[in-house]
C-alpha cells in the first residue's frame, strides 16, 4: 500500500511540473538538467527493444518558412514478424506522439506499444519534440500556427513523409495517436493530413482549436474550449468541403485533474461534427465493470456509427488520472490498471483504412 501511495504522489508531482512547465520557455540555464535527462533517457531506451524487431534512431533537419531550420529526432520500430497481408501491401504504421515531460523512448516503454506492434505486425514511429522548441518537450497544440497546419506540424509531417518513402508502409493504414499534448498534436496531424491519416487516437487530450497561447492552454486544459470548440471544426470544414471521415477513439480518465474530462466531451462533439453526425446522435453504450483484483478500472464505452461504420469511440475510465491506461507504472504518466489503451487503440485502428 505504501508503494502505491508513493507512486501516486510521484505521478502528482510529475503532473504539477508539467502544468508549470507549459508556461516555460527554453533557457540556457536549463542545459545541465537537460543533459542529465538525455543520459537517463538513453539508459531507459536500452530497455525499450524488449520486442524482437528493429529499433531505429533517425534525425531530420527541416527547413521552415518563417523560422530557423529545426532538427528532429525520431525512433522507428519495425516488427520482426510480418503478417502475410503486410508482405503484400506493406506494414500499417502508427504515429505516436508523446506528452509533455516525456521523451519518445519513455513513451514507447510506458505504452508498451512496440510489444503489441510486434504481435499485430505494425510499424511504429515516435517523433520527439526538441527542448530547443519547448523546454519540457511539449508539442505546441495551443499555438495558432500549429493549429493551422504550420508550427510543430511541419517537422512531424516531414519525418512521417520520409518514413513513408523509405520503408514498405501501407499508405491506406497510417494512424496517429498520442497522450495529453501529444494527443492534441495527433489530432492536428489528422486534421491537417486527412488523406494520409486513416484514424486517430486521443488519450487525455485537449479540445482542438482553443487556447492560442500557453496561458490560454491552461484554461482549455481545465475548462475546455467553450463555444470555440464547434467553431474551430467548422473552420476546418470550410477550408475543405470534401473532408473525409476521420474515425476517432477518445480515452480519458474521470479523475484527470491536468486535462479535465470536459475536454473529452467537447472532443466527442467535435468528432461528430467532423464526421457529419448530429450533435444529439445516440451512442451504443457498453459498461465494463472494474476487475476484482484492481487490475482494471471500470469504464464506459460509447460508440457512434455513421450508417454501419464505427466512426467515434469514447472510453471514459473510472479512477484514472492523467496517465496512459494499462501502461508501465514505473514511468510517469502511466497507470498500471487497465483497460489497456494500446490494445484499444490498435483494435480501433484495425477497423479503418483510407
Short mmCIF file of C-alpha atoms in Angstrom, two decimals:
data_model
loop_
_atom_site.label_atom_id
_atom_site.label_comp_id
_atom_site.label_asym_id
_atom_site.label_seq_id
_atom_site.Cartn_x
_atom_site.Cartn_y
_atom_site.Cartn_z
CA UNK A 1 0.00 0.00 0.00
CA UNK A 2 2.83 2.41 0.87
CA UNK A 3 4.37 1.82 -2.54
CA UNK A 4 1.08 2.65 -4.24
CA UNK A 5 0.73 5.86 -2.25
CA UNK A 6 4.33 6.80 -3.05
CA UNK A 7 3.74 6.11 -6.74
CA UNK A 8 0.59 8.24 -6.70
CA UNK A 9 2.46 11.16 -5.15
CA UNK A 10 5.21 10.79 -7.74
CA UNK A 11 2.65 10.95 -10.55
CA UNK A 12 1.05 14.03 -8.96
CA UNK A 13 4.41 15.81 -8.73
CA UNK A 14 5.11 14.99 -12.37
CA UNK A 15 1.72 16.37 -13.40
CA UNK A 16 2.34 19.52 -11.37
CA UNK A 17 5.70 20.04 -13.07
CA UNK A 18 4.04 19.58 -16.44
CA UNK A 19 1.39 22.23 -15.70
CA UNK A 20 4.05 24.69 -14.57
CA UNK A 21 6.36 23.72 -17.40
CA UNK A 22 3.77 24.51 -20.05
CA UNK A 23 4.49 28.18 -19.42
CA UNK A 24 8.26 27.70 -19.60
CA UNK A 25 10.47 28.84 -22.43
CA UNK A 26 13.81 27.26 -23.39
CA UNK A 27 16.62 28.76 -21.33
CA UNK A 28 20.40 28.41 -21.39
CA UNK A 29 20.44 27.81 -17.64
CA UNK A 30 18.39 24.66 -18.13
CA UNK A 31 21.07 22.97 -20.25
CA UNK A 32 22.73 20.91 -17.46
CA UNK A 33 19.37 19.48 -16.40
CA UNK A 34 18.52 18.57 -19.99
CA UNK A 35 21.86 16.78 -20.32
CA UNK A 36 21.03 14.66 -17.28
CA UNK A 37 17.60 13.87 -18.67
CA UNK A 38 19.08 12.79 -22.00
CA UNK A 39 21.52 10.42 -20.29
CA UNK A 40 18.74 8.91 -18.20
CA UNK A 41 16.52 8.58 -21.24
CA UNK A 42 19.34 6.85 -23.13
CA UNK A 43 19.66 4.29 -20.35
CA UNK A 44 15.91 3.67 -20.38
CA UNK A 45 15.92 3.47 -24.18
CA UNK A 46 18.10 0.39 -23.92
CA UNK A 47 15.18 -1.35 -22.22
CA UNK A 48 12.71 -0.46 -24.97
CA UNK A 49 13.81 -3.12 -27.50
CA UNK A 50 12.30 -5.93 -25.43
CA UNK A 51 10.38 -6.61 -28.63
CA UNK A 52 12.48 -8.55 -31.17
CA UNK A 53 12.08 -6.16 -34.12
CA UNK A 54 14.34 -3.34 -35.29
CA UNK A 55 14.57 -0.19 -33.14
CA UNK A 56 15.97 2.57 -35.33
CA UNK A 57 17.05 6.09 -34.41
CA UNK A 58 16.90 8.81 -37.04
CA UNK A 59 17.32 12.57 -37.36
CA UNK A 60 15.87 15.01 -39.84
CA UNK A 61 16.63 18.71 -40.34
CA UNK A 62 13.52 20.51 -41.52
CA UNK A 63 13.53 23.85 -43.33
CA UNK A 64 10.74 26.11 -42.06
CA UNK A 65 9.33 29.13 -43.93
CA UNK A 66 9.34 31.62 -41.05
CA UNK A 67 11.82 30.11 -38.58
CA UNK A 68 15.34 28.66 -38.43
CA UNK A 69 15.75 25.04 -39.60
CA UNK A 70 14.75 22.54 -36.94
CA UNK A 71 16.42 19.20 -36.23
CA UNK A 72 14.03 16.48 -35.12
CA UNK A 73 14.99 13.11 -33.67
CA UNK A 74 12.71 10.12 -34.12
CA UNK A 75 12.59 6.42 -33.39
CA UNK A 76 11.05 3.76 -35.61
CA UNK A 77 10.02 0.25 -34.61
CA UNK A 78 9.80 -2.37 -37.37
CA UNK A 79 8.39 -5.76 -36.36
CA UNK A 80 10.40 -8.92 -36.85
CA UNK A 81 7.32 -10.93 -37.75
CA UNK A 82 5.46 -9.55 -40.77
CA UNK A 83 1.90 -10.77 -41.49
CA UNK A 84 1.13 -12.12 -44.95
CA UNK A 85 -1.07 -9.12 -45.76
CA UNK A 86 1.79 -6.75 -44.89
CA UNK A 87 4.18 -8.69 -47.16
CA UNK A 88 1.80 -7.87 -49.99
CA UNK A 89 0.55 -4.37 -49.11
CA UNK A 90 3.12 -3.04 -46.63
CA UNK A 91 3.08 -2.55 -42.87
CA UNK A 92 0.43 -0.47 -41.14
CA UNK A 93 2.05 2.44 -39.29
CA UNK A 94 1.14 4.18 -36.03
CA UNK A 95 2.49 7.69 -35.46
CA UNK A 96 2.96 8.02 -31.68
CA UNK A 97 3.28 11.48 -30.12
CA UNK A 98 4.50 11.76 -26.52
CA UNK A 99 3.25 14.21 -23.91
CA UNK A 100 5.00 16.99 -22.00
CA UNK A 101 7.80 15.87 -19.67
CA UNK A 102 8.26 12.71 -21.80
CA UNK A 103 10.76 11.52 -24.37
CA UNK A 104 9.92 9.34 -27.34
CA UNK A 105 11.66 6.35 -25.77
CA UNK A 106 9.83 6.80 -22.47
CA UNK A 107 6.55 6.92 -24.37
CA UNK A 108 7.43 3.72 -26.22
CA UNK A 109 8.34 1.96 -22.99
CA UNK A 110 5.40 3.29 -20.99
CA UNK A 111 2.76 2.34 -23.54
CA UNK A 112 4.42 -0.98 -24.45
CA UNK A 113 3.27 -0.24 -27.98
CA UNK A 114 6.27 -1.95 -29.59
CA UNK A 115 5.46 -5.27 -27.93
CA UNK A 116 1.90 -5.08 -29.18
CA UNK A 117 3.01 -3.88 -32.61
CA UNK A 118 5.23 -6.96 -32.88
CA UNK A 119 2.23 -9.22 -32.23
CA UNK A 120 -0.04 -7.35 -34.63
CA UNK A 121 2.51 -6.59 -37.35
CA UNK A 122 2.64 -2.79 -37.11
CA UNK A 123 5.45 -0.29 -37.61
CA UNK A 124 5.52 2.50 -35.01
CA UNK A 125 7.03 5.97 -35.47
CA UNK A 126 7.95 8.15 -32.47
CA UNK A 127 8.98 11.74 -33.28
CA UNK A 128 10.46 13.67 -30.35
CA UNK A 129 9.88 17.33 -29.59
CA UNK A 130 13.12 19.27 -29.15
CA UNK A 131 13.97 21.08 -25.91
CA UNK A 132 15.12 23.97 -28.10
CA UNK A 133 11.47 24.42 -29.09
CA UNK A 134 9.95 23.80 -25.66
CA UNK A 135 11.98 23.19 -22.51
CA UNK A 136 9.62 20.41 -21.37
CA UNK A 137 9.15 18.83 -24.81
CA UNK A 138 5.52 19.97 -25.07
CA UNK A 139 4.05 19.88 -28.55
CA UNK A 140 2.55 23.34 -29.09
CA UNK A 141 -1.03 22.26 -29.81
CA UNK A 142 -2.15 25.61 -28.39
CA UNK A 143 -0.17 27.64 -30.94
CA UNK A 144 -2.29 29.24 -33.65
CA UNK A 145 0.25 28.44 -36.38
CA UNK A 146 0.37 24.78 -35.35
CA UNK A 147 -3.44 24.56 -35.27
CA UNK A 148 -3.47 25.89 -38.84
CA UNK A 149 -1.04 23.21 -40.06
CA UNK A 150 2.26 25.07 -39.59
CA UNK A 151 4.46 25.34 -36.49
CA UNK A 152 5.14 21.92 -34.99
CA UNK A 153 3.17 20.17 -37.74
CA UNK A 154 5.79 20.63 -40.45
CA UNK A 155 8.69 18.77 -38.76
CA UNK A 156 6.43 15.86 -37.81
CA UNK A 157 4.94 15.71 -41.30
CA UNK A 158 8.43 15.77 -42.85
CA UNK A 159 9.60 12.85 -40.70
CA UNK A 160 6.40 10.92 -41.48
CA UNK A 161 6.83 11.51 -45.21
CA UNK A 162 10.45 10.34 -45.02
CA UNK A 163 9.45 7.08 -43.32
CA UNK A 164 6.64 6.51 -45.83
CA UNK A 165 9.18 6.88 -48.65
CA UNK A 166 11.93 4.75 -47.18
CA UNK A 167 10.01 1.78 -45.76
CA UNK A 168 7.31 -0.59 -47.05
CA UNK A 169 4.32 1.08 -45.37
CA UNK A 170 0.70 0.51 -46.38
CA UNK A 171 -0.47 4.02 -47.31
CA UNK A 172 -4.07 3.05 -46.56
CA UNK A 173 -3.27 2.15 -42.96
CA UNK A 174 -1.46 5.10 -41.38
CA UNK A 175 -2.73 6.15 -37.95
CA UNK A 176 -1.87 8.76 -35.34
CA UNK A 177 -2.26 8.80 -31.57
CA UNK A 178 -0.84 10.50 -28.51
CA UNK A 179 -1.35 11.46 -24.91
CA UNK A 180 -2.01 14.93 -23.50
CA UNK A 181 -0.08 17.46 -25.62
CA UNK A 182 0.73 14.55 -27.93
CA UNK A 183 -2.98 13.85 -28.31
CA UNK A 184 -3.54 17.47 -29.21
CA UNK A 185 -0.76 17.17 -31.78
CA UNK A 186 -2.08 13.86 -33.18
CA UNK A 187 -5.47 15.48 -33.64
CA UNK A 188 -3.93 18.40 -35.53
CA UNK A 189 -1.96 15.99 -37.73
CA UNK A 190 -5.18 14.16 -38.61
CA UNK A 191 -6.98 17.42 -39.37
CA UNK A 192 -4.04 18.67 -41.45
CA UNK A 193 -3.46 15.43 -43.41
CA UNK A 194 -6.80 13.57 -43.58
CA UNK A 195 -5.82 11.85 -46.84
CA UNK A 196 -2.88 10.22 -45.06
CA UNK A 197 -4.18 9.57 -41.53
CA UNK A 198 -6.86 6.87 -41.62
CA UNK A 199 -7.89 7.16 -37.95
CA UNK A 200 -6.72 8.95 -34.82
CA UNK A 201 -6.47 8.05 -31.13
CA UNK A 202 -6.57 10.73 -28.42
CA UNK A 203 -5.67 9.81 -24.84
CA UNK A 204 -6.23 12.51 -22.19
CA UNK A 205 -6.14 15.18 -24.86
CA UNK A 206 -7.26 18.82 -25.04
CA UNK A 207 -10.06 20.01 -27.29
CA UNK A 208 -8.92 21.31 -30.69
CA UNK A 209 -8.75 24.93 -31.79
CA UNK A 210 -8.74 26.81 -28.50
CA UNK A 211 -6.02 28.23 -26.27
CA UNK A 212 -3.93 30.30 -28.68
CA UNK A 213 -1.00 30.63 -26.29
CA UNK A 214 0.44 28.92 -23.23
CA UNK A 215 -1.73 30.77 -20.71
CA UNK A 216 -4.85 30.10 -22.77
CA UNK A 217 -3.82 26.44 -22.99
CA UNK A 218 -4.03 26.09 -19.21
CA UNK A 219 -7.59 27.40 -19.35
CA UNK A 220 -8.50 24.87 -22.03
CA UNK A 221 -6.97 22.02 -20.04
CA UNK A 222 -9.12 22.91 -17.04
CA UNK A 223 -12.33 24.15 -18.66
CA UNK A 224 -12.37 23.09 -22.30
CA UNK A 225 -12.81 25.35 -25.29
CA UNK A 226 -16.36 26.58 -24.80
CA UNK A 227 -18.16 27.93 -27.87
CA UNK A 228 -14.85 27.97 -29.75
CA UNK A 229 -14.93 24.15 -30.00
CA UNK A 230 -17.61 23.90 -32.68
CA UNK A 231 -16.36 26.99 -34.49
CA UNK A 232 -12.87 25.51 -34.85
CA UNK A 233 -14.19 22.40 -36.64
CA UNK A 234 -16.48 24.47 -38.87
CA UNK A 235 -13.41 26.41 -39.96
CA UNK A 236 -11.66 23.14 -40.87
CA UNK A 237 -14.67 22.06 -42.92
CA UNK A 238 -14.89 25.45 -44.62
CA UNK A 239 -11.26 25.16 -45.73
CA UNK A 240 -12.01 21.75 -47.20
CA UNK A 241 -15.59 20.92 -48.11
CA UNK A 242 -14.68 17.35 -49.14
CA UNK A 243 -13.04 16.50 -45.80
CA UNK A 244 -13.20 12.68 -45.48
CA UNK A 245 -14.43 10.89 -42.39
CA UNK A 246 -11.90 10.79 -39.55
CA UNK A 247 -12.56 7.83 -37.25
CA UNK A 248 -11.55 8.79 -33.73
CA UNK A 249 -11.09 6.94 -30.44
CA UNK A 250 -11.01 9.08 -27.30
CA UNK A 251 -9.75 7.71 -23.97
CA UNK A 252 -9.87 9.81 -20.81
CA UNK A 253 -9.74 9.37 -17.06
CA UNK A 254 -12.57 10.54 -14.83
CA UNK A 255 -10.01 11.62 -12.20
CA UNK A 256 -7.77 13.58 -14.58
CA UNK A 257 -7.07 16.96 -12.98
CA UNK A 258 -4.48 18.05 -15.56
CA UNK A 259 -6.60 17.84 -18.71
CA UNK A 260 -10.07 17.57 -17.27
CA UNK A 261 -12.62 15.30 -18.91
CA UNK A 262 -14.75 18.24 -20.08
CA UNK A 263 -12.26 18.16 -22.95
CA UNK A 264 -13.26 14.62 -23.86
CA UNK A 265 -16.91 15.59 -24.05
CA UNK A 266 -16.09 18.51 -26.33
CA UNK A 267 -13.79 16.35 -28.46
CA UNK A 268 -16.66 13.91 -28.95
CA UNK A 269 -18.84 16.77 -30.18
CA UNK A 270 -16.06 17.94 -32.49
CA UNK A 271 -15.65 14.42 -33.87
CA UNK A 272 -19.38 14.06 -34.51
CA UNK A 273 -19.43 17.38 -36.37
CA UNK A 274 -16.33 16.48 -38.36
CA UNK A 275 -17.87 13.15 -39.40
CA UNK A 276 -21.22 14.63 -40.38
CA UNK A 277 -23.22 13.31 -37.43
CA UNK A 278 -25.76 15.39 -35.47
CA UNK A 279 -24.70 16.55 -32.01
CA UNK A 280 -27.54 14.53 -30.45
CA UNK A 281 -26.56 11.25 -32.13
CA UNK A 282 -27.34 8.42 -29.72
CA UNK A 283 -24.38 6.15 -28.97
CA UNK A 284 -24.34 2.43 -28.32
CA UNK A 285 -23.26 2.15 -24.69
CA UNK A 286 -21.28 -0.63 -23.05
CA UNK A 287 -20.44 -0.61 -19.34
CA UNK A 288 -17.37 -2.58 -18.25
CA UNK A 289 -17.02 -3.24 -14.50
CA UNK A 290 -13.77 -2.92 -12.59
CA UNK A 291 -11.60 -6.01 -12.23
CA UNK A 292 -11.92 -7.81 -8.91
CA UNK A 293 -8.20 -7.57 -8.18
CA UNK A 294 -7.87 -3.91 -9.07
CA UNK A 295 -6.11 -4.70 -12.33
CA UNK A 296 -8.76 -2.93 -14.38
CA UNK A 297 -10.76 0.22 -13.78
CA UNK A 298 -14.44 0.30 -14.55
CA UNK A 299 -15.21 2.21 -17.72
CA UNK A 300 -17.99 3.22 -20.07
CA UNK A 301 -17.63 2.89 -23.84
CA UNK A 302 -19.85 4.91 -26.15
CA UNK A 303 -19.78 4.04 -29.84
CA UNK A 304 -21.13 6.35 -32.54
CA UNK A 305 -21.92 4.99 -36.00
CA UNK A 306 -22.25 6.57 -39.41
CA UNK A 307 -24.52 4.04 -41.03
CA UNK A 308 -22.80 0.74 -40.25
CA UNK A 309 -19.38 2.31 -39.79
CA UNK A 310 -18.00 2.95 -36.31
CA UNK A 311 -16.55 6.47 -36.51
CA UNK A 312 -16.26 7.65 -32.89
CA UNK A 313 -15.45 5.60 -29.80
CA UNK A 314 -15.39 7.29 -26.40
CA UNK A 315 -13.91 5.42 -23.41
CA UNK A 316 -14.39 7.15 -20.05
CA UNK A 317 -12.38 5.38 -17.35
CA UNK A 318 -13.18 5.50 -13.64
CA UNK A 319 -10.38 6.48 -11.22
CA UNK A 320 -7.83 7.07 -13.99
CA UNK A 321 -5.75 10.22 -13.55
CA UNK A 322 -3.55 11.89 -16.18
CA UNK A 323 -1.84 8.70 -17.31
CA UNK A 324 -1.80 6.11 -20.10
CA UNK A 325 -4.25 3.40 -19.09
CA UNK A 326 -2.67 -0.04 -18.70
CA UNK A 327 0.87 1.30 -19.10
CA UNK A 328 4.17 0.72 -17.32
CA UNK A 329 3.67 2.41 -13.96
CA UNK A 330 7.43 2.71 -13.39
CA UNK A 331 7.36 5.69 -15.73
CA UNK A 332 5.50 8.94 -15.10
CA UNK A 333 2.12 9.40 -16.80
CA UNK A 334 1.41 5.66 -16.93
CA UNK A 335 -1.15 3.75 -14.86
CA UNK A 336 -0.85 0.01 -14.29
CA UNK A 337 -4.58 -0.66 -14.06
CA UNK A 338 -6.35 -1.26 -17.35
CA UNK A 339 -8.08 -1.24 -19.68
CA UNK A 340 -5.04 -1.42 -21.94
CA UNK A 341 -5.15 1.78 -24.01
CA UNK A 342 -2.59 0.49 -26.52
CA UNK A 343 -4.74 -2.55 -27.29
CA UNK A 344 -7.83 -0.36 -27.54
CA UNK A 345 -6.09 1.95 -30.00
CA UNK A 346 -4.88 -0.83 -32.31
CA UNK A 347 -8.22 -2.65 -32.17
CA UNK A 348 -9.96 0.54 -33.28
CA UNK A 349 -7.38 1.33 -35.96
CA UNK A 350 -7.74 -2.17 -37.42
CA UNK A 351 -11.33 -1.34 -38.39
CA UNK A 352 -10.30 1.58 -40.61
CA UNK A 353 -8.23 2.31 -43.68
CA UNK A 354 -8.03 5.09 -46.25
#
